[in-house]
mmCIF file of C-alpha atoms in Angstrom:
data_model
loop_
_atom_site.group_PDB
_atom_site.id
_atom_site.type_symbol
_atom_site.label_atom_id
_atom_site.label_comp_id
_atom_site.label_asym_id
_atom_site.label_seq_id
_atom_site.Cartn_x
_atom_site.Cartn_y
_atom_site.Cartn_z
ATOM 1 C CA UNK A 759 34.241 -53.127 -83.074
ATOM 2 C CA UNK A 760 31.215 -54.453 -84.116
ATOM 3 C CA UNK A 761 29.712 -57.928 -83.918
ATOM 4 C CA UNK A 762 30.413 -61.368 -82.806
ATOM 5 C CA UNK A 763 33.885 -63.109 -83.815
ATOM 6 C CA UNK A 764 34.638 -66.592 -82.664
ATOM 7 C CA UNK A 765 38.364 -65.668 -82.405
ATOM 8 C CA UNK A 766 40.459 -62.820 -82.734
ATOM 9 C CA UNK A 767 44.337 -62.132 -83.538
ATOM 10 C CA UNK A 768 45.051 -58.353 -81.969
ATOM 11 C CA UNK A 769 48.005 -56.471 -84.013
ATOM 12 C CA UNK A 770 48.408 -54.673 -80.644
ATOM 13 C CA UNK A 771 49.218 -51.144 -82.567
ATOM 14 C CA UNK A 772 46.618 -48.561 -82.932
ATOM 15 C CA UNK A 773 46.286 -45.401 -85.479
ATOM 16 C CA UNK A 774 46.067 -41.858 -83.369
ATOM 17 C CA UNK A 775 45.628 -38.578 -84.140
ATOM 18 C CA UNK A 776 49.531 -36.693 -83.464
ATOM 19 C CA UNK A 777 50.009 -32.583 -83.065
ATOM 20 C CA UNK A 778 53.420 -31.205 -82.840
ATOM 21 C CA UNK A 779 54.156 -27.699 -82.430
ATOM 22 C CA UNK A 780 57.007 -27.488 -84.657
ATOM 23 C CA UNK A 781 57.307 -23.889 -85.598
ATOM 24 C CA UNK A 782 57.780 -25.107 -89.144
ATOM 25 C CA UNK A 783 55.852 -22.491 -89.573
ATOM 26 C CA UNK A 784 53.492 -23.499 -86.815
ATOM 27 C CA UNK A 785 51.924 -26.807 -86.055
ATOM 28 C CA UNK A 786 51.764 -30.005 -87.619
ATOM 29 C CA UNK A 787 48.983 -32.335 -87.724
ATOM 30 C CA UNK A 788 48.767 -36.085 -88.928
ATOM 31 C CA UNK A 789 48.755 -39.936 -87.759
ATOM 32 C CA UNK A 790 50.885 -41.947 -86.273
ATOM 33 C CA UNK A 791 51.334 -45.730 -84.686
ATOM 34 C CA UNK A 792 51.747 -46.270 -81.083
ATOM 35 C CA UNK A 793 51.464 -49.721 -78.938
ATOM 36 C CA UNK A 794 47.976 -50.314 -78.743
ATOM 37 C CA UNK A 795 46.572 -49.166 -75.010
ATOM 38 C CA UNK A 796 45.260 -50.999 -72.485
ATOM 39 C CA UNK A 797 41.478 -49.809 -73.308
ATOM 40 C CA UNK A 798 41.412 -50.409 -76.799
ATOM 41 C CA UNK A 799 42.798 -54.100 -76.329
ATOM 42 C CA UNK A 800 40.323 -54.597 -73.728
ATOM 43 C CA UNK A 801 37.959 -53.315 -76.543
ATOM 44 C CA UNK A 802 39.212 -55.888 -78.640
ATOM 45 C CA UNK A 803 38.808 -58.814 -76.261
ATOM 46 C CA UNK A 804 35.310 -58.093 -75.476
ATOM 47 C CA UNK A 805 34.221 -58.673 -78.902
ATOM 48 C CA UNK A 806 35.891 -62.361 -79.297
ATOM 49 C CA UNK A 807 33.058 -64.983 -78.112
ATOM 50 C CA UNK A 808 29.856 -63.208 -76.862
ATOM 51 C CA UNK A 809 28.202 -65.319 -74.759
ATOM 52 C CA UNK A 810 29.923 -68.144 -75.490
ATOM 53 C CA UNK A 811 34.211 -69.196 -75.875
ATOM 54 C CA UNK A 812 36.365 -67.405 -77.717
ATOM 55 C CA UNK A 813 40.287 -67.596 -78.333
ATOM 56 C CA UNK A 814 41.726 -63.974 -78.293
ATOM 57 C CA UNK A 815 45.005 -64.396 -79.987
ATOM 58 C CA UNK A 816 47.629 -61.015 -79.078
ATOM 59 C CA UNK A 817 50.458 -60.683 -80.804
ATOM 60 C CA UNK A 818 52.443 -59.115 -78.050
ATOM 61 C CA UNK A 819 52.111 -58.767 -74.370
ATOM 62 C CA UNK A 820 52.516 -55.375 -73.279
ATOM 63 C CA UNK A 821 50.566 -51.834 -73.913
ATOM 64 C CA UNK A 822 51.447 -48.617 -73.970
ATOM 65 C CA UNK A 823 50.451 -45.796 -71.597
ATOM 66 C CA UNK A 824 46.515 -45.379 -71.352
ATOM 67 C CA UNK A 825 44.060 -42.571 -69.611
ATOM 68 C CA UNK A 826 45.703 -39.649 -72.068
ATOM 69 C CA UNK A 827 43.579 -37.289 -74.441
ATOM 70 C CA UNK A 828 46.409 -36.391 -77.041
ATOM 71 C CA UNK A 829 46.795 -32.477 -77.854
ATOM 72 C CA UNK A 830 44.964 -33.750 -81.293
ATOM 73 C CA UNK A 831 41.803 -34.232 -79.552
ATOM 74 C CA UNK A 832 42.188 -30.792 -77.848
ATOM 75 C CA UNK A 833 42.808 -29.218 -81.329
ATOM 76 C CA UNK A 834 39.257 -31.129 -82.812
ATOM 77 C CA UNK A 835 37.164 -30.047 -79.795
ATOM 78 C CA UNK A 836 38.192 -26.446 -80.279
ATOM 79 C CA UNK A 837 37.908 -27.011 -84.505
ATOM 80 C CA UNK A 838 34.537 -28.152 -84.259
ATOM 81 C CA UNK A 839 33.133 -26.440 -81.448
ATOM 82 C CA UNK A 840 33.917 -23.067 -83.781
ATOM 83 C CA UNK A 841 33.183 -24.823 -87.048
ATOM 84 C CA UNK A 842 29.990 -26.941 -86.348
ATOM 85 C CA UNK A 843 28.046 -25.307 -83.053
ATOM 86 C CA UNK A 844 29.687 -21.455 -83.362
ATOM 87 C CA UNK A 845 30.576 -22.042 -79.962
ATOM 88 C CA UNK A 846 33.063 -19.694 -78.367
ATOM 89 C CA UNK A 847 36.598 -20.297 -76.852
ATOM 90 C CA UNK A 848 35.764 -18.907 -73.210
ATOM 91 C CA UNK A 849 32.418 -22.088 -73.461
ATOM 92 C CA UNK A 850 35.392 -24.661 -74.948
ATOM 93 C CA UNK A 851 37.254 -23.974 -72.003
ATOM 94 C CA UNK A 852 34.985 -23.819 -69.934
ATOM 95 C CA UNK A 853 33.837 -26.968 -71.036
ATOM 96 C CA UNK A 854 37.267 -28.709 -71.362
ATOM 97 C CA UNK A 855 37.835 -27.625 -67.592
ATOM 98 C CA UNK A 856 34.437 -29.130 -66.400
ATOM 99 C CA UNK A 857 35.605 -32.798 -68.388
ATOM 100 C CA UNK A 858 39.388 -32.473 -67.186
ATOM 101 C CA UNK A 859 37.918 -32.536 -63.184
ATOM 102 C CA UNK A 860 35.853 -35.518 -63.565
ATOM 103 C CA UNK A 861 37.205 -38.639 -61.728
ATOM 104 C CA UNK A 862 37.622 -41.513 -64.243
ATOM 105 C CA UNK A 863 38.323 -39.975 -67.474
ATOM 106 C CA UNK A 864 41.375 -39.833 -69.651
ATOM 107 C CA UNK A 865 43.204 -36.323 -68.627
ATOM 108 C CA UNK A 866 44.633 -34.073 -71.088
ATOM 109 C CA UNK A 867 49.024 -34.527 -71.742
ATOM 110 C CA UNK A 868 49.438 -30.705 -71.787
ATOM 111 C CA UNK A 869 47.655 -27.933 -70.926
ATOM 112 C CA UNK A 870 45.070 -26.603 -73.479
ATOM 113 C CA UNK A 871 45.450 -23.096 -72.947
ATOM 114 C CA UNK A 872 48.050 -22.939 -76.070
ATOM 115 C CA UNK A 873 45.712 -24.386 -78.643
ATOM 116 C CA UNK A 874 42.883 -22.011 -77.169
ATOM 117 C CA UNK A 875 45.149 -19.157 -78.277
ATOM 118 C CA UNK A 876 46.321 -20.587 -81.300
ATOM 119 C CA UNK A 877 42.373 -21.327 -82.645
ATOM 120 C CA UNK A 878 40.939 -17.980 -80.815
ATOM 121 C CA UNK A 879 43.409 -16.160 -83.148
ATOM 122 C CA UNK A 880 42.075 -17.896 -86.275
ATOM 123 C CA UNK A 881 38.008 -18.300 -84.753
ATOM 124 C CA UNK A 882 36.824 -14.932 -87.472
ATOM 125 C CA UNK A 883 37.449 -16.971 -90.231
ATOM 126 C CA UNK A 884 34.982 -19.421 -89.695
ATOM 127 C CA UNK A 885 32.668 -17.617 -92.347
ATOM 128 C CA UNK A 886 34.802 -18.416 -94.970
ATOM 129 C CA UNK A 887 32.889 -20.424 -97.963
ATOM 130 C CA UNK A 888 36.099 -22.895 -97.805
ATOM 131 C CA UNK A 889 35.345 -23.835 -94.307
ATOM 132 C CA UNK A 890 31.505 -24.136 -95.255
ATOM 133 C CA UNK A 891 32.469 -26.615 -97.985
ATOM 134 C CA UNK A 892 34.796 -28.747 -95.246
ATOM 135 C CA UNK A 893 31.707 -28.779 -92.712
ATOM 136 C CA UNK A 894 29.773 -30.510 -95.401
ATOM 137 C CA UNK A 895 32.064 -32.829 -96.584
ATOM 138 C CA UNK A 896 32.598 -34.036 -93.360
ATOM 139 C CA UNK A 897 36.646 -33.432 -92.697
ATOM 140 C CA UNK A 898 38.368 -33.011 -89.868
ATOM 141 C CA UNK A 899 40.022 -29.954 -88.582
ATOM 142 C CA UNK A 900 37.900 -28.073 -90.875
ATOM 143 C CA UNK A 901 38.754 -24.528 -89.724
ATOM 144 C CA UNK A 902 42.195 -25.110 -90.375
ATOM 145 C CA UNK A 903 41.389 -26.914 -93.881
ATOM 146 C CA UNK A 904 39.270 -24.372 -94.909
ATOM 147 C CA UNK A 905 41.102 -21.071 -94.045
ATOM 148 C CA UNK A 906 44.619 -23.189 -95.824
ATOM 149 C CA UNK A 907 42.232 -24.022 -99.119
ATOM 150 C CA UNK A 908 41.224 -20.066 -99.499
ATOM 151 C CA UNK A 909 44.385 -18.680 -98.878
ATOM 152 C CA UNK A 910 45.797 -20.772 -101.622
ATOM 153 C CA UNK A 911 43.006 -19.697 -103.877
ATOM 154 C CA UNK A 912 44.049 -16.295 -102.495
ATOM 155 C CA UNK A 913 47.514 -16.489 -103.747
ATOM 156 C CA UNK A 914 46.926 -18.429 -106.500
ATOM 157 C CA UNK A 915 48.829 -21.547 -105.022
ATOM 158 C CA UNK A 916 48.781 -25.168 -105.478
ATOM 159 C CA UNK A 917 47.640 -27.515 -102.416
ATOM 160 C CA UNK A 918 50.616 -27.428 -99.816
ATOM 161 C CA UNK A 919 50.707 -31.298 -100.511
ATOM 162 C CA UNK A 920 49.028 -34.659 -101.815
ATOM 163 C CA UNK A 921 46.417 -34.798 -99.146
ATOM 164 C CA UNK A 922 42.788 -36.317 -100.300
ATOM 165 C CA UNK A 923 41.012 -33.155 -98.587
ATOM 166 C CA UNK A 924 42.814 -30.807 -101.261
ATOM 167 C CA UNK A 925 41.386 -32.452 -104.202
ATOM 168 C CA UNK A 926 37.441 -30.986 -103.710
ATOM 169 C CA UNK A 927 38.918 -27.327 -103.865
ATOM 170 C CA UNK A 928 40.976 -27.741 -107.221
ATOM 171 C CA UNK A 929 43.678 -25.731 -106.078
ATOM 172 C CA UNK A 930 46.070 -24.916 -109.298
ATOM 173 C CA UNK A 931 48.781 -21.992 -109.244
ATOM 174 C CA UNK A 932 52.670 -21.355 -109.258
ATOM 175 C CA UNK A 933 52.732 -18.963 -106.587
ATOM 176 C CA UNK A 934 54.279 -20.023 -103.454
ATOM 177 C CA UNK A 935 52.030 -21.626 -100.641
ATOM 178 C CA UNK A 936 50.843 -19.132 -97.863
ATOM 179 C CA UNK A 937 51.219 -21.902 -95.764
ATOM 180 C CA UNK A 938 49.699 -22.178 -92.163
ATOM 181 C CA UNK A 939 50.139 -25.337 -90.904
ATOM 182 C CA UNK A 940 51.123 -29.078 -91.875
ATOM 183 C CA UNK A 941 48.091 -30.960 -92.026
ATOM 184 C CA UNK A 942 48.322 -34.996 -92.928
ATOM 185 C CA UNK A 943 52.073 -34.095 -94.775
ATOM 186 C CA UNK A 944 54.698 -31.636 -94.704
ATOM 187 C CA UNK A 945 54.820 -28.924 -97.383
ATOM 188 C CA UNK A 946 58.294 -29.279 -99.970
ATOM 189 C CA UNK A 947 57.288 -26.392 -101.630
ATOM 190 C CA UNK A 948 58.268 -23.002 -101.585
ATOM 191 C CA UNK A 949 56.138 -20.541 -99.418
ATOM 192 C CA UNK A 950 55.145 -16.941 -98.371
ATOM 193 C CA UNK A 951 54.339 -15.262 -95.231
ATOM 194 C CA UNK A 952 50.441 -14.023 -94.433
ATOM 195 C CA UNK A 953 48.801 -12.541 -92.376
ATOM 196 C CA UNK A 954 46.700 -15.666 -90.787
ATOM 197 C CA UNK A 955 50.129 -17.185 -90.524
ATOM 198 C CA UNK A 956 51.631 -14.130 -88.122
ATOM 199 C CA UNK A 957 48.714 -14.670 -85.745
ATOM 200 C CA UNK A 958 49.010 -17.982 -85.554
ATOM 201 C CA UNK A 959 52.628 -17.360 -84.617
ATOM 202 C CA UNK A 960 52.182 -14.570 -82.264
ATOM 203 C CA UNK A 961 49.477 -16.821 -80.169
ATOM 204 C CA UNK A 962 52.356 -19.756 -80.149
ATOM 205 C CA UNK A 963 54.659 -16.411 -78.851
ATOM 206 C CA UNK A 964 57.067 -16.986 -81.462
ATOM 207 C CA UNK A 965 56.340 -13.915 -83.591
ATOM 208 C CA UNK A 966 59.585 -11.530 -83.289
ATOM 209 C CA UNK A 967 59.517 -8.113 -85.012
ATOM 210 C CA UNK A 968 63.317 -6.734 -85.165
ATOM 211 C CA UNK A 969 64.839 -4.038 -87.594
ATOM 212 C CA UNK A 970 67.459 -5.064 -90.245
ATOM 213 C CA UNK A 971 70.176 -3.589 -87.831
ATOM 214 C CA UNK A 972 69.220 -5.671 -85.188
ATOM 215 C CA UNK A 973 69.013 -8.972 -88.030
ATOM 216 C CA UNK A 974 72.279 -7.789 -89.423
ATOM 217 C CA UNK A 975 74.094 -8.252 -85.698
ATOM 218 C CA UNK A 976 72.797 -11.755 -85.319
ATOM 219 C CA UNK A 977 73.860 -13.013 -88.508
ATOM 220 C CA UNK A 978 77.370 -12.154 -88.172
ATOM 221 C CA UNK A 979 77.380 -13.564 -84.719
ATOM 222 C CA UNK A 980 75.959 -16.690 -85.570
ATOM 223 C CA UNK A 981 78.628 -16.633 -88.555
ATOM 224 C CA UNK A 982 81.587 -15.941 -86.118
ATOM 225 C CA UNK A 983 80.050 -18.909 -83.838
ATOM 226 C CA UNK A 984 79.852 -21.565 -86.851
ATOM 227 C CA UNK A 985 83.379 -20.383 -87.848
ATOM 228 C CA UNK A 986 84.875 -20.535 -83.989
ATOM 229 C CA UNK A 987 82.908 -24.074 -83.972
ATOM 230 C CA UNK A 988 84.465 -25.399 -87.077
ATOM 231 C CA UNK A 989 87.451 -24.518 -87.391
ATOM 232 C CA UNK A 990 88.796 -23.535 -83.833
ATOM 233 C CA UNK A 991 88.164 -23.404 -80.130
ATOM 234 C CA UNK A 992 87.695 -20.478 -77.201
ATOM 235 C CA UNK A 993 90.981 -21.284 -74.774
ATOM 236 C CA UNK A 994 90.860 -19.434 -71.534
ATOM 237 C CA UNK A 995 94.795 -18.238 -70.990
ATOM 238 C CA UNK A 996 94.245 -15.973 -67.772
ATOM 239 C CA UNK A 997 92.065 -14.138 -65.937
ATOM 240 C CA UNK A 998 92.829 -11.033 -63.437
ATOM 241 C CA UNK A 999 91.127 -9.497 -60.777
ATOM 242 C CA UNK A 1000 89.987 -5.784 -60.728
ATOM 243 C CA UNK A 1001 90.187 -3.587 -57.617
ATOM 244 C CA UNK A 1002 90.789 -0.251 -56.350
ATOM 245 C CA UNK A 1003 93.436 -0.347 -54.152
ATOM 246 C CA UNK A 1004 97.145 0.000 -55.565
ATOM 247 C CA UNK A 1005 100.324 -2.055 -55.552
ATOM 248 C CA UNK A 1006 102.590 0.815 -53.643
ATOM 249 C CA UNK A 1007 99.804 0.520 -50.675
ATOM 250 C CA UNK A 1008 100.347 -3.159 -50.486
ATOM 251 C CA UNK A 1009 103.581 -3.128 -50.003
ATOM 252 C CA UNK A 1010 103.961 -0.198 -48.028
ATOM 253 C CA UNK A 1011 102.344 -2.055 -45.301
ATOM 254 C CA UNK A 1012 104.251 -2.662 -42.565
ATOM 255 C CA UNK A 1013 101.863 -5.333 -41.222
ATOM 256 C CA UNK A 1014 102.423 -7.542 -43.549
ATOM 257 C CA UNK A 1015 105.782 -8.656 -42.220
ATOM 258 C CA UNK A 1016 104.691 -10.233 -39.359
ATOM 259 C CA UNK A 1017 102.937 -13.211 -40.638
ATOM 260 C CA UNK A 1018 106.079 -13.690 -42.697
ATOM 261 C CA UNK A 1019 108.606 -14.103 -39.745
ATOM 262 C CA UNK A 1020 108.678 -17.822 -38.457
ATOM 263 C CA UNK A 1021 109.454 -18.832 -35.000
ATOM 264 C CA UNK A 1022 113.424 -20.069 -34.519
ATOM 265 C CA UNK A 1023 115.841 -20.566 -31.951
ATOM 266 C CA UNK A 1024 116.670 -17.626 -29.575
ATOM 267 C CA UNK A 1025 120.429 -17.526 -31.259
ATOM 268 C CA UNK A 1026 119.246 -16.826 -34.386
ATOM 269 C CA UNK A 1027 118.824 -12.739 -34.950
ATOM 270 C CA UNK A 1028 115.523 -13.088 -37.917
ATOM 271 C CA UNK A 1029 114.296 -9.985 -36.607
ATOM 272 C CA UNK A 1030 117.553 -7.722 -38.105
ATOM 273 C CA UNK A 1031 117.046 -9.249 -41.291
ATOM 274 C CA UNK A 1032 113.494 -9.211 -41.602
ATOM 275 C CA UNK A 1033 113.619 -5.048 -40.885
ATOM 276 C CA UNK A 1034 116.346 -4.842 -43.609
ATOM 277 C CA UNK A 1035 114.521 -6.679 -45.621
ATOM 278 C CA UNK A 1036 111.289 -4.098 -45.072
ATOM 279 C CA UNK A 1037 113.239 -1.392 -45.309
ATOM 280 C CA UNK A 1038 114.678 -2.534 -48.883
ATOM 281 C CA UNK A 1039 111.013 -3.329 -49.909
ATOM 282 C CA UNK A 1040 109.837 0.515 -49.023
ATOM 283 C CA UNK A 1041 112.184 1.807 -50.959
ATOM 284 C CA UNK A 1042 112.007 -0.109 -53.852
ATOM 285 C CA UNK A 1043 108.029 0.350 -53.765
ATOM 286 C CA UNK A 1044 108.476 4.232 -53.206
#
């Protein structure tokens, strides 16, 4: 956005970093294109005709929401603070809280506690040589990149994807990739579990420890549900109410017949018929 232009044609879109907790296996970091915000369009308009009349041509009259901080930016704060300045997680959280309390600044879309827990689980790997290479090269998300490169070398695995950030490490091998997260692109190669990945999953609250019997029971239940969903249906045909009162006690209660007598003409003697019916019912019950 340097310089002074007589005219500017604004495409009205912008590229932003994105972070998604998709549990595949932990997070996915990349870029996406969204409609330009009002702040971005004001910056582009301000480069048109400085000190004189200029022509600003937007291709769209609408703008996206502004005044928010994406989750990827918050993750980059923790990554940069740990790698470049050796800050602790608590210090970075206090700095983010102080920023968020300032009026007039963009606010956080979501809480930064989950991202803080994720980086707290891997902050001890800051001293890896691969992390230092990423810092020297100026890579974004240097800590995540360095840890992933170190694990690929240790497991003799290739690069997770074709991103240019892996070219510096010359990763070669045929073993499954110890994937901890997706950077720039998804990994389509076979993957394998590792300790770092387990720590990151536990920090996100998605780590589950169970024995083989529980897993087998779960697989059977899922299979039955899939078969039922695909081939049949479940229909409630009848329901029963359980109680401690027996049918004999209910039928032998004489007071039940009081509500069954209807008001009739005095010439019709229904009382005698009612008593006879009551006697027959009590005999049948006994």
